[in-house]
Coordinates of C-alpha atoms and ligand atoms in Angstrom, one line a residue:
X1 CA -0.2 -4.2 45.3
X2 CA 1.0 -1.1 45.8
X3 CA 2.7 1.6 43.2
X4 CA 4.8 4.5 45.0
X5 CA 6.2 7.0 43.8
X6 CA 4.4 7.8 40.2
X7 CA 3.2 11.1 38.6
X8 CA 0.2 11.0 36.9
X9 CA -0.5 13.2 33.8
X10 CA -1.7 16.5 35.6
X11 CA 2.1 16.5 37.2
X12 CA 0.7 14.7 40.7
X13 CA 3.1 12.9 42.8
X14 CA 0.7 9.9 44.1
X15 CA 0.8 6.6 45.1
X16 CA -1.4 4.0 43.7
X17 CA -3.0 0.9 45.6
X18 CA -4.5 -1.4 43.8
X19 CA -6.8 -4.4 45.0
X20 CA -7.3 -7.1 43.2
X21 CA -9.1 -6.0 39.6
X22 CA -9.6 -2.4 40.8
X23 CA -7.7 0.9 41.4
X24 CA -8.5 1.3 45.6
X25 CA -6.4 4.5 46.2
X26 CA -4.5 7.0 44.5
X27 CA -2.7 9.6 47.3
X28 CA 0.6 10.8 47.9
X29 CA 2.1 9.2 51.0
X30 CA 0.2 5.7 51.3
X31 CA 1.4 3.1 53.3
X32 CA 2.8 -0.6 52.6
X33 CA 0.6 -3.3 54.3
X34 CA 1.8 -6.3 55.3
X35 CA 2.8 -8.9 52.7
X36 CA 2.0 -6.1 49.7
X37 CA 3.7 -6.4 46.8
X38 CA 5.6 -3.1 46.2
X39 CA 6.2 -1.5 42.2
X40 CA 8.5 1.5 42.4
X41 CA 7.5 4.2 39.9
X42 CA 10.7 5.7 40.5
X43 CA 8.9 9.2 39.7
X44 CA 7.7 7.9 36.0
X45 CA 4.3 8.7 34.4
X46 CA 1.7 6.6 35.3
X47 CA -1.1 6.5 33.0
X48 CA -4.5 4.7 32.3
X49 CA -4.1 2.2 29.3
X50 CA -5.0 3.3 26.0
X51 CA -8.2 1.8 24.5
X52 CA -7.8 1.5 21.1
X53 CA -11.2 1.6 19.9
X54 CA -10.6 0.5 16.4
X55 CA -8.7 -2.4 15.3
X56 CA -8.5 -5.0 12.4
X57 CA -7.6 -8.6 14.4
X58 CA -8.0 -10.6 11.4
X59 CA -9.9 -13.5 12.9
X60 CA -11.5 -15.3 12.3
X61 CA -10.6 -15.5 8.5
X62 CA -7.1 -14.1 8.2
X63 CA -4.7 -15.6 10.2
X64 CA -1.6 -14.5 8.3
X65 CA -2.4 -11.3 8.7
X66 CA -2.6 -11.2 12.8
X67 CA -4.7 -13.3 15.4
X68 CA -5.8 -12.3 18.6
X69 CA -2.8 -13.5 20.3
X70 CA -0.3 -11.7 18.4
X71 CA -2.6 -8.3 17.6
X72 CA -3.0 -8.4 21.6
X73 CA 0.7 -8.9 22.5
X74 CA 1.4 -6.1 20.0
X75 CA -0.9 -4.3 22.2
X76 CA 0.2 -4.5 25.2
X77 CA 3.7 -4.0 24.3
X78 CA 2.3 -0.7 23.2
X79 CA 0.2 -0.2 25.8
X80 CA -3.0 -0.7 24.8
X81 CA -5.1 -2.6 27.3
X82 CA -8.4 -2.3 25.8
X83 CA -9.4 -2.7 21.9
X84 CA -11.9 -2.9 20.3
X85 CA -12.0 -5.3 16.8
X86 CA -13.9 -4.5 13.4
X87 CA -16.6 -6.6 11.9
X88 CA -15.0 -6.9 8.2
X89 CA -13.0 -10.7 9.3
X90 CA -14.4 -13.7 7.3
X91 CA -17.0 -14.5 7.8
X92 CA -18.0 -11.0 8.5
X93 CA -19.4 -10.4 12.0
X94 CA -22.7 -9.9 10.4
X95 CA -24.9 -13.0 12.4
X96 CA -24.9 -14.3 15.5
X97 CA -22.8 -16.9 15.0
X98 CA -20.0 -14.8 13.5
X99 CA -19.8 -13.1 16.5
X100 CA -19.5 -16.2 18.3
X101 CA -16.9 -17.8 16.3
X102 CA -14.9 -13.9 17.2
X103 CA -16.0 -14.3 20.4
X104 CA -14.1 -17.4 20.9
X105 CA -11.0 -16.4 18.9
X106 CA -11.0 -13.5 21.4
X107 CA -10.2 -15.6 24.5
X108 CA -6.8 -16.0 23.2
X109 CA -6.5 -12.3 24.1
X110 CA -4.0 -10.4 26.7
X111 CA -6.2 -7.3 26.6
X112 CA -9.6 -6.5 27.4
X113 CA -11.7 -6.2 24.0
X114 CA -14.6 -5.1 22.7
X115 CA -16.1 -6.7 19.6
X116 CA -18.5 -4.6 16.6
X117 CA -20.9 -5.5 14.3
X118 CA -21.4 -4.9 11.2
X119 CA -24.1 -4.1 8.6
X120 CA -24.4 -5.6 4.9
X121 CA -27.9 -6.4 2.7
X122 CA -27.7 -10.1 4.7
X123 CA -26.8 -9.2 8.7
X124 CA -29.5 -10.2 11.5
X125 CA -29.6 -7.5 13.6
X126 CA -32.0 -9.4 16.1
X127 CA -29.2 -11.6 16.4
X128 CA -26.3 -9.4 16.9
X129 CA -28.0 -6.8 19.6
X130 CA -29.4 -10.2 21.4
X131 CA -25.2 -10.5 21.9
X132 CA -22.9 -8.3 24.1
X133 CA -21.9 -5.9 21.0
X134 CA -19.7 -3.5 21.8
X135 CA -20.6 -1.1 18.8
X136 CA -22.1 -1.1 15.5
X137 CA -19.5 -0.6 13.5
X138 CA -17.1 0.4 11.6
X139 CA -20.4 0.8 8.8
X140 CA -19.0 1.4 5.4
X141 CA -20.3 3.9 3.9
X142 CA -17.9 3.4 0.7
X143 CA -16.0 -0.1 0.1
X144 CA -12.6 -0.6 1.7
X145 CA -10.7 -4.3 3.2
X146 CA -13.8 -6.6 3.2
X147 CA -15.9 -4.6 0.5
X148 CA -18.8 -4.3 2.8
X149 CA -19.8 -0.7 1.7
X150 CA -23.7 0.0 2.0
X151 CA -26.4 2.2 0.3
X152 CA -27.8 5.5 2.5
X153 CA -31.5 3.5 3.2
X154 CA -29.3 0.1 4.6
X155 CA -27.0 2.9 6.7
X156 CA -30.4 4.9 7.9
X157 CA -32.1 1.5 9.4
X158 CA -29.4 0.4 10.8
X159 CA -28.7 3.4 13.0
X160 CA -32.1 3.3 13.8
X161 CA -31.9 -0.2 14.7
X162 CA -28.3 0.8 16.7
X163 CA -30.4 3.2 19.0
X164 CA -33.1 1.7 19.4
X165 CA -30.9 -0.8 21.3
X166 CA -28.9 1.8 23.1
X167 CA -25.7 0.6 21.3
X168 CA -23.4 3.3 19.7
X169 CA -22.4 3.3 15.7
X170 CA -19.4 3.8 14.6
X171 CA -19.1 5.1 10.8
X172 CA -15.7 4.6 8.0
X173 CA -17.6 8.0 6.1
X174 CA -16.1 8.0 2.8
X175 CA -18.7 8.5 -0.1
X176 CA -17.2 6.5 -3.7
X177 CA -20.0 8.9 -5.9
X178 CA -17.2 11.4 -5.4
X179 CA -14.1 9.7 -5.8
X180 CA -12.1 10.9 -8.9
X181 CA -11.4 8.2 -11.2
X182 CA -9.0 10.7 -13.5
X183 CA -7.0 9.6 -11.2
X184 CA -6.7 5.9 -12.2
X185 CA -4.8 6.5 -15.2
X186 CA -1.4 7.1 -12.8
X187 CA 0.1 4.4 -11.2
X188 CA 2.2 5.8 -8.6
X189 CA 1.5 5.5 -4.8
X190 CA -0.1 9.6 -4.2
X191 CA -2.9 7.9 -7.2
X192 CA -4.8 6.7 -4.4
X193 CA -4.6 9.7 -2.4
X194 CA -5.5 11.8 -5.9
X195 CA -8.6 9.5 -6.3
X196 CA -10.1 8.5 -3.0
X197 CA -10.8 12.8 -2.6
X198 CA -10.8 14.8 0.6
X199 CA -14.5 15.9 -0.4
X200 CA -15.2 12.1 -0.6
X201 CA -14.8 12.1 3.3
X202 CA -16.6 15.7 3.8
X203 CA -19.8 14.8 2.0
X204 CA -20.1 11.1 3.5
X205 CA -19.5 12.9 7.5
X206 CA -21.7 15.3 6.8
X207 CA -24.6 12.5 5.5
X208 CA -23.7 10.1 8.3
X209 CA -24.3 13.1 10.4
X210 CA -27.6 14.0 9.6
X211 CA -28.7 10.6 9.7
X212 CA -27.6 10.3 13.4
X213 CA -29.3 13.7 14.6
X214 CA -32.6 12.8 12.2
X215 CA -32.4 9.5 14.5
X216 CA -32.0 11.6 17.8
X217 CA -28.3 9.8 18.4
X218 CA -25.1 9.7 18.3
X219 CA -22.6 8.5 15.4
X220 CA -19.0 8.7 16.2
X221 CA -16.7 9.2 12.7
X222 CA -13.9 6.3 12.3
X223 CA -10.4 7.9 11.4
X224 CA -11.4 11.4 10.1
X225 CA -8.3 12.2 7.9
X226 CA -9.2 15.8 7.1
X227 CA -9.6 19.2 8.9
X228 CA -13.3 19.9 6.9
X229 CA -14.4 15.9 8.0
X230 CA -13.4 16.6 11.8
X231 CA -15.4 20.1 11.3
X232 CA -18.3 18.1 10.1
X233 CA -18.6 16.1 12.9
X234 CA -18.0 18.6 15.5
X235 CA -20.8 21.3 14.3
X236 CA -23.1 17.9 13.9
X237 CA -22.4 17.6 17.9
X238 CA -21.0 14.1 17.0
X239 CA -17.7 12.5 18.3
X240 CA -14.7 11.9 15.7
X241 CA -11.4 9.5 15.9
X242 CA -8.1 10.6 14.4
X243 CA -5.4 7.8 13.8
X244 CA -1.6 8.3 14.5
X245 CA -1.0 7.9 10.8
X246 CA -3.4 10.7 9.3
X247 CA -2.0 13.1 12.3
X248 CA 1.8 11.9 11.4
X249 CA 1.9 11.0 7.9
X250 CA 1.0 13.2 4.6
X251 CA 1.3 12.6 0.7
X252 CA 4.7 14.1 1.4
X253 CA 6.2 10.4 2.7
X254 CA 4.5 8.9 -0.1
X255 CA 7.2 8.6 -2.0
X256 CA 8.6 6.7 0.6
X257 CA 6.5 4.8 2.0
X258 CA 5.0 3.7 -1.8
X259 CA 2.2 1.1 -1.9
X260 CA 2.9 0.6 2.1
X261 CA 1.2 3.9 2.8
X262 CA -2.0 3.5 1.0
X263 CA -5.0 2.8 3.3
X264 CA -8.8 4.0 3.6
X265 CA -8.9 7.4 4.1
X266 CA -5.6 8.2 2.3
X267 CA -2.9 10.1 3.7
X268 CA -4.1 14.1 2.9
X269 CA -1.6 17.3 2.2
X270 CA 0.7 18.4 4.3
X271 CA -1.7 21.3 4.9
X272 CA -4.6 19.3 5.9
X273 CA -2.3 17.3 7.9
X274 CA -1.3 20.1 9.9
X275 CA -5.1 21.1 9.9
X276 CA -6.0 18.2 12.0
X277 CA -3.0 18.2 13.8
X278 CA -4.4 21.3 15.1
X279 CA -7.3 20.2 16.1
X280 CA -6.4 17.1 18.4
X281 CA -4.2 19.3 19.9
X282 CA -7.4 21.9 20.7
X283 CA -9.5 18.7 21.9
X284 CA -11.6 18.9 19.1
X285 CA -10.9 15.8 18.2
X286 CA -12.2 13.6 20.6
X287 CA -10.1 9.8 20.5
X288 CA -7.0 8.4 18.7
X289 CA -7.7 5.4 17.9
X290 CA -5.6 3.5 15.5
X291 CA -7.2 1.7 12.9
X292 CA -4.7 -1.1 13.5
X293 CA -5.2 -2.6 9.9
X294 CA -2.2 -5.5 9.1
X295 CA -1.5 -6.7 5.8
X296 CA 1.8 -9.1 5.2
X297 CA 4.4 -7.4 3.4
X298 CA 3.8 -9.6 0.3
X299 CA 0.6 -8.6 0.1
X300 CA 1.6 -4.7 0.0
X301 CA 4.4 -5.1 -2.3
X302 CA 1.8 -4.7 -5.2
X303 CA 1.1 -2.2 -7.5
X304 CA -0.9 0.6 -6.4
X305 CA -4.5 -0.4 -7.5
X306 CA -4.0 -3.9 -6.5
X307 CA -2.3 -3.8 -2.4
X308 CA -4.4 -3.7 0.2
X309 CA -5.3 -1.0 2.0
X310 CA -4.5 -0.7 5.9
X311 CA -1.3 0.2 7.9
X312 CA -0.5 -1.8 11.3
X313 CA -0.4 0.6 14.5
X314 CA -1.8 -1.1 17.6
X315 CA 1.7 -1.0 19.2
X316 CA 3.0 2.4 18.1
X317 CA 0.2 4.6 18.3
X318 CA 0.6 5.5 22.6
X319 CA 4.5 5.7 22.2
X320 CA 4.3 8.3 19.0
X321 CA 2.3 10.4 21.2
X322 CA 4.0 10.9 24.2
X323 CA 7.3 11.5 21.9
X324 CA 5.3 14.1 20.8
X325 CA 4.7 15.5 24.3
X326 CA 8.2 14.6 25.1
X327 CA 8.9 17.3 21.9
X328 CA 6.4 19.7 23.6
X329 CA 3.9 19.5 20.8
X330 CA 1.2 17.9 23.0
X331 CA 0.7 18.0 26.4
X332 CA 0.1 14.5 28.4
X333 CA -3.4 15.5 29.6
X334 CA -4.2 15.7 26.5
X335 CA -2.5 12.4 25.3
X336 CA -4.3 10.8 28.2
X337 CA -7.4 12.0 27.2
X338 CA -7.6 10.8 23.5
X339 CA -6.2 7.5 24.4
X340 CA -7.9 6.5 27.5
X341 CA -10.3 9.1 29.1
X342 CA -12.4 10.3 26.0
X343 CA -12.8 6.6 24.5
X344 CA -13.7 5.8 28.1
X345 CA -16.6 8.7 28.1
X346 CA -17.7 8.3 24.5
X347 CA -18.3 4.4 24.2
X348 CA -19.5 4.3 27.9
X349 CA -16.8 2.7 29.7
X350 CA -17.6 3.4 33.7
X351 CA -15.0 1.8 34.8
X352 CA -12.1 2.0 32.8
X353 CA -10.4 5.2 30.9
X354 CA -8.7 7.4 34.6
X355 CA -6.7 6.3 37.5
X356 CA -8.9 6.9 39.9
X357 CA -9.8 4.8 42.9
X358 CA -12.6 2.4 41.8
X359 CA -11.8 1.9 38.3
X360 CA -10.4 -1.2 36.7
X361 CA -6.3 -1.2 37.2
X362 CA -5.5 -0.9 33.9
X363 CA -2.3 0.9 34.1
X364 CA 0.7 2.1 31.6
X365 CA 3.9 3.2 33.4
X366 CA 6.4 5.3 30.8
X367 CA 9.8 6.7 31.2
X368 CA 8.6 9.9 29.6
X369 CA 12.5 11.2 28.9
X370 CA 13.3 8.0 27.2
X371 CA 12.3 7.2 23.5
X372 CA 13.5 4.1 21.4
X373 CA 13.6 3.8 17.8
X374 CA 10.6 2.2 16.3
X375 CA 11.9 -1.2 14.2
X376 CA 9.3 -3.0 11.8
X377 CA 10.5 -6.1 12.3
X378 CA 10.4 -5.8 16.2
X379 CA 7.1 -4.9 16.6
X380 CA 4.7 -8.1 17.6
X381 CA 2.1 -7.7 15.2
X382 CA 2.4 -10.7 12.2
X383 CA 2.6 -7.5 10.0
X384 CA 6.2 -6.9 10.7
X385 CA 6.7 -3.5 9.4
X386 CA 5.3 0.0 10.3
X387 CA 5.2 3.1 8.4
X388 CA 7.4 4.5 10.9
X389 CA 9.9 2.7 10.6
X390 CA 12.8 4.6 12.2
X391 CA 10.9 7.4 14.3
X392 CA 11.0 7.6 18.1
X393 CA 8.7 6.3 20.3
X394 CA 8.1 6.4 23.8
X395 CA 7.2 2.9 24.7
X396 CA 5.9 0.8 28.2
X397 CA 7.9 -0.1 31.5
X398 CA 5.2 -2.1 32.1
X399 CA 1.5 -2.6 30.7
X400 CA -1.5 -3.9 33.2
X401 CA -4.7 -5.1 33.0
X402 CA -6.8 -5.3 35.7
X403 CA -4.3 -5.9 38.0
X404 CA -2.5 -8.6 36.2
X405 CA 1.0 -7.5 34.6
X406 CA 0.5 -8.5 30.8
X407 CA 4.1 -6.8 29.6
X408 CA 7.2 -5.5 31.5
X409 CA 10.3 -4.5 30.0
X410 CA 13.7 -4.3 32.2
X411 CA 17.1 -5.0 32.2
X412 CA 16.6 -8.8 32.3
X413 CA 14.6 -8.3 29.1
X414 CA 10.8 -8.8 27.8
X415 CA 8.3 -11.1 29.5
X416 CA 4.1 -11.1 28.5
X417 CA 1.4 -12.0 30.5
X418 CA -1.3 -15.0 29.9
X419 CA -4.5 -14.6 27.6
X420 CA -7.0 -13.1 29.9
X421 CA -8.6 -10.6 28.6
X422 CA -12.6 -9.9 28.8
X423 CA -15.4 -8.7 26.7
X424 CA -15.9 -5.1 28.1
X425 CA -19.5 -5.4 27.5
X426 CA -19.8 -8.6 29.5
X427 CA -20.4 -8.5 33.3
X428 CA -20.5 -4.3 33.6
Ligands
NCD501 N1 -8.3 1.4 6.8 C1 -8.0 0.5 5.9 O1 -7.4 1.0 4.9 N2 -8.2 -0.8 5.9 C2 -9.0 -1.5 6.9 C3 -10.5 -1.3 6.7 C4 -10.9 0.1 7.1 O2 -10.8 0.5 8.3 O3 -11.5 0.8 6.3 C5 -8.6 -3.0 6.9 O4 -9.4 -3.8 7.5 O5 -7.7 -3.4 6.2
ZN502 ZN1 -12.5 2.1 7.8
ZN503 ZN1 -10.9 0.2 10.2

């Protein structure tokens, strides 16, 4: 197959062959071979698939939230073409065999996936690292969907444990000795925010931290909501994840949004908003990932200390950013870089993350100029609503997974590719 006429995210013309699974060629000027199957670019940006390193899939355990056919069509539509799912499904992926039973339910996927384990008092680590784990992680360090928050000794042998596999760790850092529980006298939807503190998150990073370097590895920070958390990580000379919401969203659209917007971190100030804003934009941030967490719309429509935490974002999360570049607030090396090319580097991904000859074709192509308002109810995701509902996104052409077309959009309509998606860690 052969792609003319795209420009990748540096602003290079270039045409991209691709051979079976893998990217062969990327050049300007490349010529059709006989019987090759031609996809005109017609000058749009050609960029590697986002790889959504956290996501909440739901099975097995909770299929009316989301399954691995619809999280992964929501994906692809969005172009995602690798994510990576979160241990806190029932049962929790805790044993061997919980990781099985996921492993199976993940077949059904369109995307390439990674799957984590987690840690409570009863996993079996021997179990889980004799399996192809992709992380260990998201660790609770405070309770959030799942309740499988853990005490400081439980979190110290398990990173231990983590390296002396060689597998990374992955941390939710959120410490609940600091939350402020003045605020559980108010009922409206900021109360969470109010209780579940910005210090909360400051104090749990820098522990987690310090637990990793004591260690001698790495932790990378799940969804940092706040400028003083991403700090934390960054002196530490560990990785951190943002999520669209935290760099989109602030108390401010509370009132709004109302129990919908409550999830683990909570949405921060304005201020602090802007604060980490600034620093994805300055690559000190290192990944967006999206923390892809559905709940049904019953379920939210609760009172405030009783809906669920978690937003959905799995299919949004690519197209909010590259309105943002469209706006000129980010440019789309960057954007490339926290979806695809960072993730890629940090979780040890040879072959996927740049669109560069011998990598796996996994391959987004955008309209760049040409945004379409985001609609709930149109999203794939069983969720069925977003908390950006109404704002522009700049969504997929076409999505691809190594090689095989799993969404393309055109005048004729929608069409989705089969379930074929593989377990990164497998065969690599
Ligand atoms: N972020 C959330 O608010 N919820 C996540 C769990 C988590 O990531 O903490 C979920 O699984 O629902
Ligand atoms: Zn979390
Ligand atoms: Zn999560």
């Amino acid at each position: 197959m052969l792609i003319t006429n795209a420009r990748l995210a540096d602003g290079r013309r270039c045409d991209v062959r691709v051979d079976g699974e893998r990217i062969a060629a990327v050049e300007g000027g490349l010529d059709t071979h006989a019987d090759e199957r031609v996809l005109d670019a017609d000058g749009d940006l050609l960029l590697p698939g986002m790889i959504d390193t956290h996501v909440h899939f739901r099975e097995p355990g909770y299929p009316e939230k989301e399954t691995w056919a619809t999280g992964s069509r929501s994906a692809a539509a969005g172009g995602v073409t690798t994510v990576v799912d979160q241990p806190n499904t029932e049962p929790p992926t805790v044993t061997g065999n919980a990781f099985d039973s996921k492993a199976e339910r993940a077949a059904d996927s369109l995307v390439d996936f990674g799957l984590n384990a987690g840690v409570t008092a009863d996993w079996k680590p021997d179990e889980l690292f004799a399996r192809p784990v992709f992380a260990l992680g998201e660790v609770f360090l405070a309770d959030s969907t799942g309740e499988m928050g853990i005490d400081a000794d439980l979190f110290a042998t398990a990173v231990r444990e983590a390296a002396d596999h060689d597998v990374p760790v992955t941390v939710h850092a959120e410490d609940a000795t600091v939350f402020d529980g003045s605020a559980k006298e108010r009922d409206d939807a900021d109360a969470w925010s109010a209780y579940r503190t910005a210090e909360a998150e400051a104090i749990a990073v820098e522990r987690a931290c310090a637990v990793g370097r004591e260690v001698g590895s790495g932790v990378h920070i799940a969804h940092t909501s706040t400028p003083e958390g991403v700090d934390a990580a960054n002196e530490a000379g560990m990785t951190c994840e943002v999520t669209p919401h935290h760099l989109l969203l602030s108390r401010d659209d509370l009132d709004d949004l109302g129990t919908f917007g409550r999830m683990n971190p909570p949405l921060r100030s304005e201020e602090r908003r802007a604060a980490v804003y600034d620093r994805v934009r300055d690559g000190t941030v290192d990944v967006i990932a999206t923390d892809h967490a559905p709940h049904t719309r019953a379920e939210k429509d609760a009172g405030i200390w009783d809906a669920p935490s978690g937003v959905p974002g799995v299919e949004t999360a690519l197209a909010l950013l590259l309105e943002e570049a469209r706006q000129g607030r980010l440019d789309y090396e960057r954007v490339r870089d926290l979806t695809a090319t960072n993730p890629a580097a940090v979780f040890d991904l040879p072959r996927k993350g740049r669109v560069e000859a011998g990598r796996d074709a996994d391959l987004v192509l955008v309209d760049p100029g040409s945004p379409r308002e985001i609609r709930g109810e149109e999203l794939r995701s069983k969720a069925g609503w977003t908390p950006f509902e109404g704002w522009n996104g700049v969504f997929p052409r076409w999505t691809m997974v190594r090689g095989e077309m799993v969404y393309e959009r055109d005048e004729d309509g929608e069409r989705f590719g089969e379930a074929g998606g593989e377990n990164v860690r497998l065969s690599r």
